[in-house]
Short mmCIF file of C-alpha atoms and ligand atoms in Angstrom, two decimals:
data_model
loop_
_atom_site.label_atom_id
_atom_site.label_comp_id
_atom_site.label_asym_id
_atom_site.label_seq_id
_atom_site.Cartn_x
_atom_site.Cartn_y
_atom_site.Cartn_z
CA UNK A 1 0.00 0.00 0.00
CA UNK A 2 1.27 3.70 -0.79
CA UNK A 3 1.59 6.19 2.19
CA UNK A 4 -0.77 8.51 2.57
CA UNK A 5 0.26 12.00 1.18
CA UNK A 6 1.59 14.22 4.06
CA UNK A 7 3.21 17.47 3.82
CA UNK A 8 5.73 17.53 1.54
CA UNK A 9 9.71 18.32 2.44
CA UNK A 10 9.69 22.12 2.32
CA UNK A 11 6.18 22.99 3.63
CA UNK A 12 8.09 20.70 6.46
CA UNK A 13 10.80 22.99 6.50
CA UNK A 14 9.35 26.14 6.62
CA UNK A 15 8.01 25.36 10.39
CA UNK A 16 11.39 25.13 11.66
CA UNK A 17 13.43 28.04 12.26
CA UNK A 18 17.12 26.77 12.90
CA UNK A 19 16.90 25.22 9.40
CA UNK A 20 17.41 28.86 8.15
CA UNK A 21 21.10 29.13 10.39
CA UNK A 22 23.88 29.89 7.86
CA UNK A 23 27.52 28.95 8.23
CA UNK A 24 29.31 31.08 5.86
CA UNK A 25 27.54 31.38 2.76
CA UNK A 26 26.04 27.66 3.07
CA UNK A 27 22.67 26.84 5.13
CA UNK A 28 23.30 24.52 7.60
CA UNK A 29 21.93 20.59 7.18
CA UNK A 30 21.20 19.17 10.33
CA UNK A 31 22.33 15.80 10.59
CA UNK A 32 22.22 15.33 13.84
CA UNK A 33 18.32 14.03 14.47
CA UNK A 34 19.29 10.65 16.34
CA UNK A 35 20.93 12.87 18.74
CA UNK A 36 18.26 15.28 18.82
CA UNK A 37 15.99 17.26 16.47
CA UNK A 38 15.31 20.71 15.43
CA UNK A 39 12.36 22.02 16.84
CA UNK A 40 9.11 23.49 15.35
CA UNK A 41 7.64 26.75 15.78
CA UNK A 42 4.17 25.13 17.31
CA UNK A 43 6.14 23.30 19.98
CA UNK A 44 8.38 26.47 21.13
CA UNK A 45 5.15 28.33 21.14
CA UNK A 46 3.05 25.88 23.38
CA UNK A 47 6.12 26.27 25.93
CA UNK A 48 6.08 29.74 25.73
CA UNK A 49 2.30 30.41 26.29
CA UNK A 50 2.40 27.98 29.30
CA UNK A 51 5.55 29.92 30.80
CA UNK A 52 3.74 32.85 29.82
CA UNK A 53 0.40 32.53 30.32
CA UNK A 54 -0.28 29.65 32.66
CA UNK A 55 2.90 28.62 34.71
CA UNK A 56 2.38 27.48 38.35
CA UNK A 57 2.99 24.60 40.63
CA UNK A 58 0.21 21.76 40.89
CA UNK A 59 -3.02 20.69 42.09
CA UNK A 60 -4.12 23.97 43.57
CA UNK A 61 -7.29 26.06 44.13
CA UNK A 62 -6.19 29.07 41.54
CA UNK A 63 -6.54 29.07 38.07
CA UNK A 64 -3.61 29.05 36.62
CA UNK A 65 -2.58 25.83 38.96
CA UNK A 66 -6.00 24.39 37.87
CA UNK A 67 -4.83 25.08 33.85
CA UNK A 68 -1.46 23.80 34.71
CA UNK A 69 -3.46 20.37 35.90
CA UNK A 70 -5.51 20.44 32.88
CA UNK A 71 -2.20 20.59 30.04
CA UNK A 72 -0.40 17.91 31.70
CA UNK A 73 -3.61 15.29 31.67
CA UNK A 74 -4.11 16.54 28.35
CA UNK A 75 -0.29 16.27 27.60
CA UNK A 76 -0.29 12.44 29.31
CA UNK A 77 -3.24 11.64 27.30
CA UNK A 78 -1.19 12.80 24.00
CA UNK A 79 1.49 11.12 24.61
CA UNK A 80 -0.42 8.10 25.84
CA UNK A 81 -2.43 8.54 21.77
CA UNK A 82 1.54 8.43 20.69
CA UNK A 83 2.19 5.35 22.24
CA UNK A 84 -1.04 3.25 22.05
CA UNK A 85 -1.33 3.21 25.65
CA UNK A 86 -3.78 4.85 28.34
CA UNK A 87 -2.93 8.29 30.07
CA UNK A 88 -2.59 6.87 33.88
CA UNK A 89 -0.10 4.61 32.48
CA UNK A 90 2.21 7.64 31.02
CA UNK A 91 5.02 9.01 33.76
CA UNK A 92 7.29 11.74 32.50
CA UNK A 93 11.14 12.81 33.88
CA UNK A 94 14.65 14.29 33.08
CA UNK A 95 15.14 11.77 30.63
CA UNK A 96 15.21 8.15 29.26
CA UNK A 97 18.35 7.68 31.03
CA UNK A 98 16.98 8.94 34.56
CA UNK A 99 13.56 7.42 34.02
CA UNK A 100 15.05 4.11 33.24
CA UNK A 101 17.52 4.48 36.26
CA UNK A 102 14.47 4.94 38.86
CA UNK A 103 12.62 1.89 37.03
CA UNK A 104 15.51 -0.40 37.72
CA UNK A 105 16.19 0.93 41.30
CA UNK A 106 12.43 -0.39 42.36
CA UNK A 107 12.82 -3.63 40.30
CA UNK A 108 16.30 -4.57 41.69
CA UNK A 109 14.27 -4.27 45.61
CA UNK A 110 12.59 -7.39 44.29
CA UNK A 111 15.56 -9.14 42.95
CA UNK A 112 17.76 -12.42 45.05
CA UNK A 113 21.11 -12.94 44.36
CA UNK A 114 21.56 -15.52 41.36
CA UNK A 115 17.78 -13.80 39.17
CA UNK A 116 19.13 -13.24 35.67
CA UNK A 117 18.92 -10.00 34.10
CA UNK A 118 19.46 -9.77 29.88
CA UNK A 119 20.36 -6.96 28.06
CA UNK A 120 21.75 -6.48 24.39
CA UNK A 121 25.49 -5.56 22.90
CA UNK A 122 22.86 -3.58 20.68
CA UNK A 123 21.66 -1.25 23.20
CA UNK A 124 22.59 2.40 24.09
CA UNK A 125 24.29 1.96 27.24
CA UNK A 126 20.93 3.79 28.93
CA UNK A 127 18.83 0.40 28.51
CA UNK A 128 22.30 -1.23 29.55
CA UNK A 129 23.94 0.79 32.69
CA UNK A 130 20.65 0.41 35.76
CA UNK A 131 20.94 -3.29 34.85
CA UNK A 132 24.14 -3.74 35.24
CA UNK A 133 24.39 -1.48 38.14
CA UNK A 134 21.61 -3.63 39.92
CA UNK A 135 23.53 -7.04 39.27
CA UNK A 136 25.87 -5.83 40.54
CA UNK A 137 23.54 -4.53 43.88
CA UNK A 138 21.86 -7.11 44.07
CA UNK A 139 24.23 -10.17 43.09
CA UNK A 140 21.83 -11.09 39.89
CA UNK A 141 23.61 -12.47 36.80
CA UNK A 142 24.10 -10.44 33.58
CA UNK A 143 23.16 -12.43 29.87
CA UNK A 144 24.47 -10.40 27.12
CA UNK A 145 22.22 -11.05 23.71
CA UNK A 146 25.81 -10.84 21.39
CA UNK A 147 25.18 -8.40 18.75
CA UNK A 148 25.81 -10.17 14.93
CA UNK A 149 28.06 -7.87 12.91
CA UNK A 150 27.65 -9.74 9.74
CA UNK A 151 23.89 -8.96 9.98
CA UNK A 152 24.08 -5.37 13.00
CA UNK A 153 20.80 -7.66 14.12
CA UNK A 154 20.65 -9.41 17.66
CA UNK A 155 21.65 -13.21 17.72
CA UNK A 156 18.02 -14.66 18.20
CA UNK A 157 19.14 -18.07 19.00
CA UNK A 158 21.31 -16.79 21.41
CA UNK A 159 18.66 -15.05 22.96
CA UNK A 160 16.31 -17.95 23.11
CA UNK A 161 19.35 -20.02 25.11
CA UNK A 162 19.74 -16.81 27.60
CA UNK A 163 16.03 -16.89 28.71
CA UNK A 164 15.70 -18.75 31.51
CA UNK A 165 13.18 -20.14 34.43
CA UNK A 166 15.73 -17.34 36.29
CA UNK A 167 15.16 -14.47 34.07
CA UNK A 168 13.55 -11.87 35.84
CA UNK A 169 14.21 -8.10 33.81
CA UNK A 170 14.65 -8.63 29.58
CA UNK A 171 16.01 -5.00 28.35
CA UNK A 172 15.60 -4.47 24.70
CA UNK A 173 15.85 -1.63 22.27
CA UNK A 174 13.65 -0.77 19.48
CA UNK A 175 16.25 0.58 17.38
CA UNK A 176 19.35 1.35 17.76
CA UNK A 177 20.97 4.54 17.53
CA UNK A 178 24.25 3.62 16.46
CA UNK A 179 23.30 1.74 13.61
CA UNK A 180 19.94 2.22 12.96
CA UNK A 181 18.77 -1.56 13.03
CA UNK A 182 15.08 -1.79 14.25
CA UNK A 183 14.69 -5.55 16.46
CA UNK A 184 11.22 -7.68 16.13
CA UNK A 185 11.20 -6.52 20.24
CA UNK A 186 7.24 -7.77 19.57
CA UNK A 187 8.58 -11.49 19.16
CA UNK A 188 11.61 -11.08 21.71
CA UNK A 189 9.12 -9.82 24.41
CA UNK A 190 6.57 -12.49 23.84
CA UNK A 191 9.29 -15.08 24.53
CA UNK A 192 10.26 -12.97 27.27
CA UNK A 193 6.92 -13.40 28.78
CA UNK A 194 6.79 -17.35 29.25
CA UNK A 195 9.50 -17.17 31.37
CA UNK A 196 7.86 -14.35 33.56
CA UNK A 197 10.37 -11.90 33.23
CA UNK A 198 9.41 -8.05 33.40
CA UNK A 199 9.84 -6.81 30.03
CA UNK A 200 11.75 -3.16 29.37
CA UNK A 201 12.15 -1.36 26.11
CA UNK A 202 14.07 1.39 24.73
CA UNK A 203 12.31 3.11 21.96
CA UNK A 204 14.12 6.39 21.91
CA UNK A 205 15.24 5.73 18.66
CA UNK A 206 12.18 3.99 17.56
CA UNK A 207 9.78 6.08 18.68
CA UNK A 208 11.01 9.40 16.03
CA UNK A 209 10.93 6.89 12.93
CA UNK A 210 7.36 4.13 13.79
CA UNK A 211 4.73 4.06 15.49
CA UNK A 212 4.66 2.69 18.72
CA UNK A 213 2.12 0.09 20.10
CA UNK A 214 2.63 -1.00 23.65
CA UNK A 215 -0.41 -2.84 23.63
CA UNK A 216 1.04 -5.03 20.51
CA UNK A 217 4.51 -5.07 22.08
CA UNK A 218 2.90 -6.08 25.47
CA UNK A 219 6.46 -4.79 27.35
CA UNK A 220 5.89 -3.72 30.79
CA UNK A 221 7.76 -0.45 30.79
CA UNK A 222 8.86 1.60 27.64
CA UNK A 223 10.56 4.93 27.48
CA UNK A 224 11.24 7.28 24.98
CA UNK A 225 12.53 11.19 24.89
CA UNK A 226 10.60 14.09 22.87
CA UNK A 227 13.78 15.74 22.51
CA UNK A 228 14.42 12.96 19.25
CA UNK A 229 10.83 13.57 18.08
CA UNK A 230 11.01 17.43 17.52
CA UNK A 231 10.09 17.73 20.98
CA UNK A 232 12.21 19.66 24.13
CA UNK A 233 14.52 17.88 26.20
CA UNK A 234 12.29 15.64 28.51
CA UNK A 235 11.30 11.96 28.98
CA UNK A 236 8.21 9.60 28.31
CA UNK A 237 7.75 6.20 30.14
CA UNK A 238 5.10 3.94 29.48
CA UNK A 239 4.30 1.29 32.25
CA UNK A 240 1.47 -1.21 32.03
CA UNK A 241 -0.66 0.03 35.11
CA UNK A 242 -0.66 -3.36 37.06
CA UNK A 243 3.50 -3.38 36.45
CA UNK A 244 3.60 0.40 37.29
CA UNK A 245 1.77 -0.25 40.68
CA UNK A 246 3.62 -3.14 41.56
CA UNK A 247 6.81 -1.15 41.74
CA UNK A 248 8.26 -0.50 44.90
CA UNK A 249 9.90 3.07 43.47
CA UNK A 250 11.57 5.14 45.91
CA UNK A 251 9.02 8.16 46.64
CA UNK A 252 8.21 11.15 49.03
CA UNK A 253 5.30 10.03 51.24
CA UNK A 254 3.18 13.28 50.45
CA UNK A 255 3.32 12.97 46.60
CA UNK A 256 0.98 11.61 44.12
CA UNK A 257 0.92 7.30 44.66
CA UNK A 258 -2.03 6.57 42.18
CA UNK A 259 -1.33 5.66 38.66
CA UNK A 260 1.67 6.92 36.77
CA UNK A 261 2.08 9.60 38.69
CA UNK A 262 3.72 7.85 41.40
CA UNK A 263 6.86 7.37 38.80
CA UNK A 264 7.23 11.09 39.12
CA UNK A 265 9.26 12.78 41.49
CA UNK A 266 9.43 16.57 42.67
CA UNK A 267 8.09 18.94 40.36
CA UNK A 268 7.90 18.22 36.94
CA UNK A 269 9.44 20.00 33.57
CA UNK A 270 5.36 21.62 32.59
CA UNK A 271 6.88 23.51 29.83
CA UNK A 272 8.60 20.68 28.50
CA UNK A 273 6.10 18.45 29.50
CA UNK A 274 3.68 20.30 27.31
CA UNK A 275 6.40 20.95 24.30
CA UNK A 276 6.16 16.67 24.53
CA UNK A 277 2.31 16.78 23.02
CA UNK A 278 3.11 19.56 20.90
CA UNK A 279 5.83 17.73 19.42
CA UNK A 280 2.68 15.00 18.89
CA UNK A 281 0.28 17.41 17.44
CA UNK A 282 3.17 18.34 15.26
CA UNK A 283 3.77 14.85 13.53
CA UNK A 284 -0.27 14.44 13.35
CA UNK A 285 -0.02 17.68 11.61
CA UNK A 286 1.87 16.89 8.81
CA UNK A 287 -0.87 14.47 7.83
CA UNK A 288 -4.22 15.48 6.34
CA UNK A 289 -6.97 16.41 8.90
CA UNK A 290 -9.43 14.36 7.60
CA UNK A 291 -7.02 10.56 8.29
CA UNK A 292 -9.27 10.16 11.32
CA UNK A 293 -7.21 10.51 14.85
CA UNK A 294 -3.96 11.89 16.24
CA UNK A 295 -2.85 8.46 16.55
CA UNK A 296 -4.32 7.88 12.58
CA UNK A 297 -2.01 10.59 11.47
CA UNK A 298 0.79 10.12 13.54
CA UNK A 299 0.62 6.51 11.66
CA UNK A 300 0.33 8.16 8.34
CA UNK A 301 3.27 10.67 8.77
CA UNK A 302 5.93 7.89 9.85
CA UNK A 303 5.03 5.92 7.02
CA UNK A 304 5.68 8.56 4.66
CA UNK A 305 8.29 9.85 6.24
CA UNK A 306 9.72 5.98 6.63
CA UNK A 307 9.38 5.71 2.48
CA UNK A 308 11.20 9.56 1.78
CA UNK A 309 13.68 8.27 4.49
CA UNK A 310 14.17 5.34 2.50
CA UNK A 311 14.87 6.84 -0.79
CA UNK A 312 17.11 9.12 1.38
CA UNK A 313 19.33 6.30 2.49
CA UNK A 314 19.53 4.48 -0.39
CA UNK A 315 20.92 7.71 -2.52
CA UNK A 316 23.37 8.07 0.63
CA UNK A 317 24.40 4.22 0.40
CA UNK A 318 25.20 4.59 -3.29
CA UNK A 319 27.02 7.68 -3.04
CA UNK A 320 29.37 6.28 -0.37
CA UNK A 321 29.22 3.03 -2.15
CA UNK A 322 31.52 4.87 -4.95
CA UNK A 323 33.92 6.42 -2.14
CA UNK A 324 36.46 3.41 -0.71
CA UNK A 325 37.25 5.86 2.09
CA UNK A 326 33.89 5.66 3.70
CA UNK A 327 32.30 1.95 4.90
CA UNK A 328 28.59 2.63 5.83
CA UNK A 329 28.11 -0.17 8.80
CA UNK A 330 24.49 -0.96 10.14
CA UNK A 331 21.52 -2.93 8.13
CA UNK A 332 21.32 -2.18 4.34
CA UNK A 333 18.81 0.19 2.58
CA UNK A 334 15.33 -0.97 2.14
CA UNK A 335 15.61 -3.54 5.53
CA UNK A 336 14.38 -3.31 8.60
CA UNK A 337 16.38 -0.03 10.05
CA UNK A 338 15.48 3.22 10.68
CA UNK A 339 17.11 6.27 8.20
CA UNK A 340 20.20 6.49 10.31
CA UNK A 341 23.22 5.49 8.79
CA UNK A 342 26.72 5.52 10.22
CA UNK A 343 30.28 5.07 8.71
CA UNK A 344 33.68 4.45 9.40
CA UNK A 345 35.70 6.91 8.06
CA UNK A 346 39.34 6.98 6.54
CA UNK A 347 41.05 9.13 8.90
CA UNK A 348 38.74 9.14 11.96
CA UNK A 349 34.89 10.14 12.36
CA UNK A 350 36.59 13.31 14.63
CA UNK A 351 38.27 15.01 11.72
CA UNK A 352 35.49 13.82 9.27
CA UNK A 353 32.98 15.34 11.52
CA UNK A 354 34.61 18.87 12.31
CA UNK A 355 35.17 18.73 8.12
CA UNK A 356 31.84 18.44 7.72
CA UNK A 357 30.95 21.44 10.22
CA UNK A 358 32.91 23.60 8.41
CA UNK A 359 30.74 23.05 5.65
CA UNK A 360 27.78 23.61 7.46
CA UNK A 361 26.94 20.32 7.95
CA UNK A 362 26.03 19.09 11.10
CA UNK A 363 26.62 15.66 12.17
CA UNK A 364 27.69 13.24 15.14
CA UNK A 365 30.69 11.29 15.43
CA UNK A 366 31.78 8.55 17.99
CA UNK A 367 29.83 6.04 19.82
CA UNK A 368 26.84 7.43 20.59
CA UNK A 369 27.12 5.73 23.90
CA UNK A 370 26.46 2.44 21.90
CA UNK A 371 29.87 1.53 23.24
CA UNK A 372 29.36 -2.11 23.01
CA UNK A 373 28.17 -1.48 19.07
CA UNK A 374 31.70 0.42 18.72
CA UNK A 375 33.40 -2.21 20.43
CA UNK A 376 32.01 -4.92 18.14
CA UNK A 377 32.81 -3.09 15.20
CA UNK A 378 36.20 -2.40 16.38
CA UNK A 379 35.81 0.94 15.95
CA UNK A 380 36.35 2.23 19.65
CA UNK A 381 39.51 4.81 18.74
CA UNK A 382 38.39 6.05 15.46
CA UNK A 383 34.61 5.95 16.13
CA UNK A 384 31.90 6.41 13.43
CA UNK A 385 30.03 9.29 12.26
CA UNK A 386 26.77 9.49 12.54
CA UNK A 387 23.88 11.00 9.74
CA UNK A 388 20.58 10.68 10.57
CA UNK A 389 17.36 11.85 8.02
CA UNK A 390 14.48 13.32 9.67
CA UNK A 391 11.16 14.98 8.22
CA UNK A 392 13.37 18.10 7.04
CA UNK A 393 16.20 16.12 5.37
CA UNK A 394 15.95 16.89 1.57
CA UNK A 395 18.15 15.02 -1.33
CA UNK A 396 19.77 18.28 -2.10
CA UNK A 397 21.34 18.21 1.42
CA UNK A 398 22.38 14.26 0.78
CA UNK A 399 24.05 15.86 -2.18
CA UNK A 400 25.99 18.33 -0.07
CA UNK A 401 27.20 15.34 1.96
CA UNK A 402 28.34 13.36 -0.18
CA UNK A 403 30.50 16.04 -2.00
CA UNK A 404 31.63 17.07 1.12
CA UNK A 405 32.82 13.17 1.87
CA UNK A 406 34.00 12.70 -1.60
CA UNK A 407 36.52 15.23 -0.75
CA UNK A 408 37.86 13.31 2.21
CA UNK A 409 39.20 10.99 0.09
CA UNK A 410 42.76 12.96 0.45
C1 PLP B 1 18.57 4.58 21.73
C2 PLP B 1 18.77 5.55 22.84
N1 PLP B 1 18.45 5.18 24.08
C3 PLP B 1 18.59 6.01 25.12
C4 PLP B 1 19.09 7.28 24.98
C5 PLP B 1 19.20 8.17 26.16
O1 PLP B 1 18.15 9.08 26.15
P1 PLP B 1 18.12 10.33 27.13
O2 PLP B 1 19.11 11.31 26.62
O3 PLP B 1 16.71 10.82 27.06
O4 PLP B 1 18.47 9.85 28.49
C6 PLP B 1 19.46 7.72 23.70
C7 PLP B 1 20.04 9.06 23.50
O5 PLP B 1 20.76 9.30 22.56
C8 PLP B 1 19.28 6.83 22.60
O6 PLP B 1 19.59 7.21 21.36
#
């Protein structure tokens, strides 16, 4: 089936102001999405009028405490739409990397020495560092799922021999943000399940690029950042609401204990929290009105955006294909992987990355704190860099690149 017709590439463009930044006489081309994306207009504005018009702390009798209730249940129930899940099962925090850390803390108070905990060579060490902090704590074992370079997919039958009547925490990725591969976590999880293991994913990666469906994924706990997703810098977790009240998190006695909530400690980021469901409306945007839902056109702009990120990466792949200087790592075009691609570089992703800035072209170089990936690869000194395609990425700007890394051939 075709995508459904969505904004096209420069109506895109024109909502985000730091795509008109100039470097010298050349407009800059952010590469840098999987790190984090430019943001639109809508979503600066929506922090703005809160800050503005509506800032206070919660769950007071005045009205601009009451409208600061109302935008973060109506933000949780956006982000809940983006996810497929139900608002009193949506917490948010710093950051996937905090949000994950508190998640583990609680589970590791119900772990005994010798419980197995497995986690992937694939991951960013954020889905990999509270686990292996907590086997540590609380004498558990650590199963690493080895990461196939031939393939840059998970070794499934390795993962089938690491589950275990022991298992007790399985902590997958979506996608990964060093290479781009997206893993079946659907199938991993459901294999996950017989064994009775709580079930963690990391779709920061995922979650710019697809559609998430916790409900099909059936993972207890799932966190993402709307800093990747044209968002500000903040955190979503998703936690099935039985699994979310069975944790034992570490919490001020006076705070909120019902529902998600209870995940949340102090005050929270409201601006950002709000810039999260403008980020939301955003993406919806982009598709036409009439598609049905947020969550309908949501859908409809990944999957265009997934096919225009696809034609992206395959013009990228060819270009470097010509260039013996530059090996693209990471699935091939037109397979399951998101429209990140990274590269070893002749030379060293460092000097490839600052040549590239000097041509106004922004991208990231080293390991993305995939270190394990890097490791694998052998690519821990030299590192890789990093481009990423997003909804404002354009051919022309593929173009630049690859002139630019044609001329790093010297
Ligand atoms: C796949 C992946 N997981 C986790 C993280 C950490 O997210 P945060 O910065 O929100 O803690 C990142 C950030 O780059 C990421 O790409």
């Amino acid at each position: 089936m075709s995508p459904h017709t969505i904004a096209d590439t420069h109506t895109i463009r024109s909502h985000f102001p730091a795509l008109e930044r100039r470097q010298g006489d050349q407009v800059v081309a952010y590469f840098d999405g999987p790190g984090g994306t430019q943001v639109p207009r809508s979503v600066v504005q929506s922090m703005t009028d809160y800050l503005y018009l509506h800032n206070a702390n919660t769950h007071w009798l005045y009205p601009t405490s009451e409208e600061t209730d109302a935008l973060i249940a109506a933000a949780r129930t956006t982000l809940a739409e983006f996810l497929g899940a139900h608002a009193d099962e949506i917490a948010f925090g710093a950051n996937m990397t905090t949000l994950m850390f508190h998640v583990a803390r609680a589970i590791g108070r119900t772990l005994q020495p010798g419980d197995e905990i497995i986690v992937t060579e694939l991951d960013h060490h954020a889905n990999i560092a509270p686990w292996q902090a907590l086997a540590k704590e609380r004498g558990a074992v650590l199963k690493w799922i080895p990461l196939d370079v031939h393939t840059s997919h998970l070794d499934f039958d390795a993962y089938v021999r690491a589950l275990s009547p022991r298992t007790r925490v399985v902590a997958i990725g979506a996608a990964s943000n060093a290479l781009g591969t997206i893993t079946d976590v659907r199938s991993l999880i459901a294999m996950a399940k017989q064994t009775g293991a709580m079930t963690v994913v990391d779709a920061v990666h995922y979650a710019p690029h697809h559609l998430v469906d916790v409900r099909a994924i059936d993972c207890d706990f799932l966190a993402c950042s709307a800093y990747k997703f044209y968002g500000p810098h903040i955190g979503v977790l998703y936690g099935k609401a039985h699994a979310i009240a069975a944790l034992d998190v570490p919490k001020l006695e006076p705070s909120p204990n019902a529902g998600s909530e209870r995940l949340e400690t102090g005050t929270q980021n409201h601006e950002g929290i709000v810039g999260a469901a403008a980020a939301v409306d955003f993406i919806a945007s982009l598709a036409p009105a009439e598609l049905g839902s947020r969550r309908e056109r949501v859908a409809a702009t990944f999957d265009a955006l997934h096919h225009r990120g696809e034609q992206l990466v395959a013009h990228l792949w060819d270009g470097i294909g010509r260039m013996p200087w530059v090996t693209p790592v990471g699935p091939l075009p037109n397979s399951s992987r998101t429209a990140t691609v990274s590269m070893k570089v002749r030379g060293g992703s460092e000097a490839a990355a600052r040549a590239l800035a000097a041509r106004g072209l922004f991208a990231s170089n080293g390991d993305f704190y995939a270190s394990t990936v890097a490791r694998r690869l052998g690519v821990e000194a030299e590192g890789l860099l990093r481009i990423g395609c997003m909804a404002y990425t354009t051919d022309r700007e593929i173009d630049r690149l690859l002139a630019a890394l044609h001329d790093l051939r010297s």
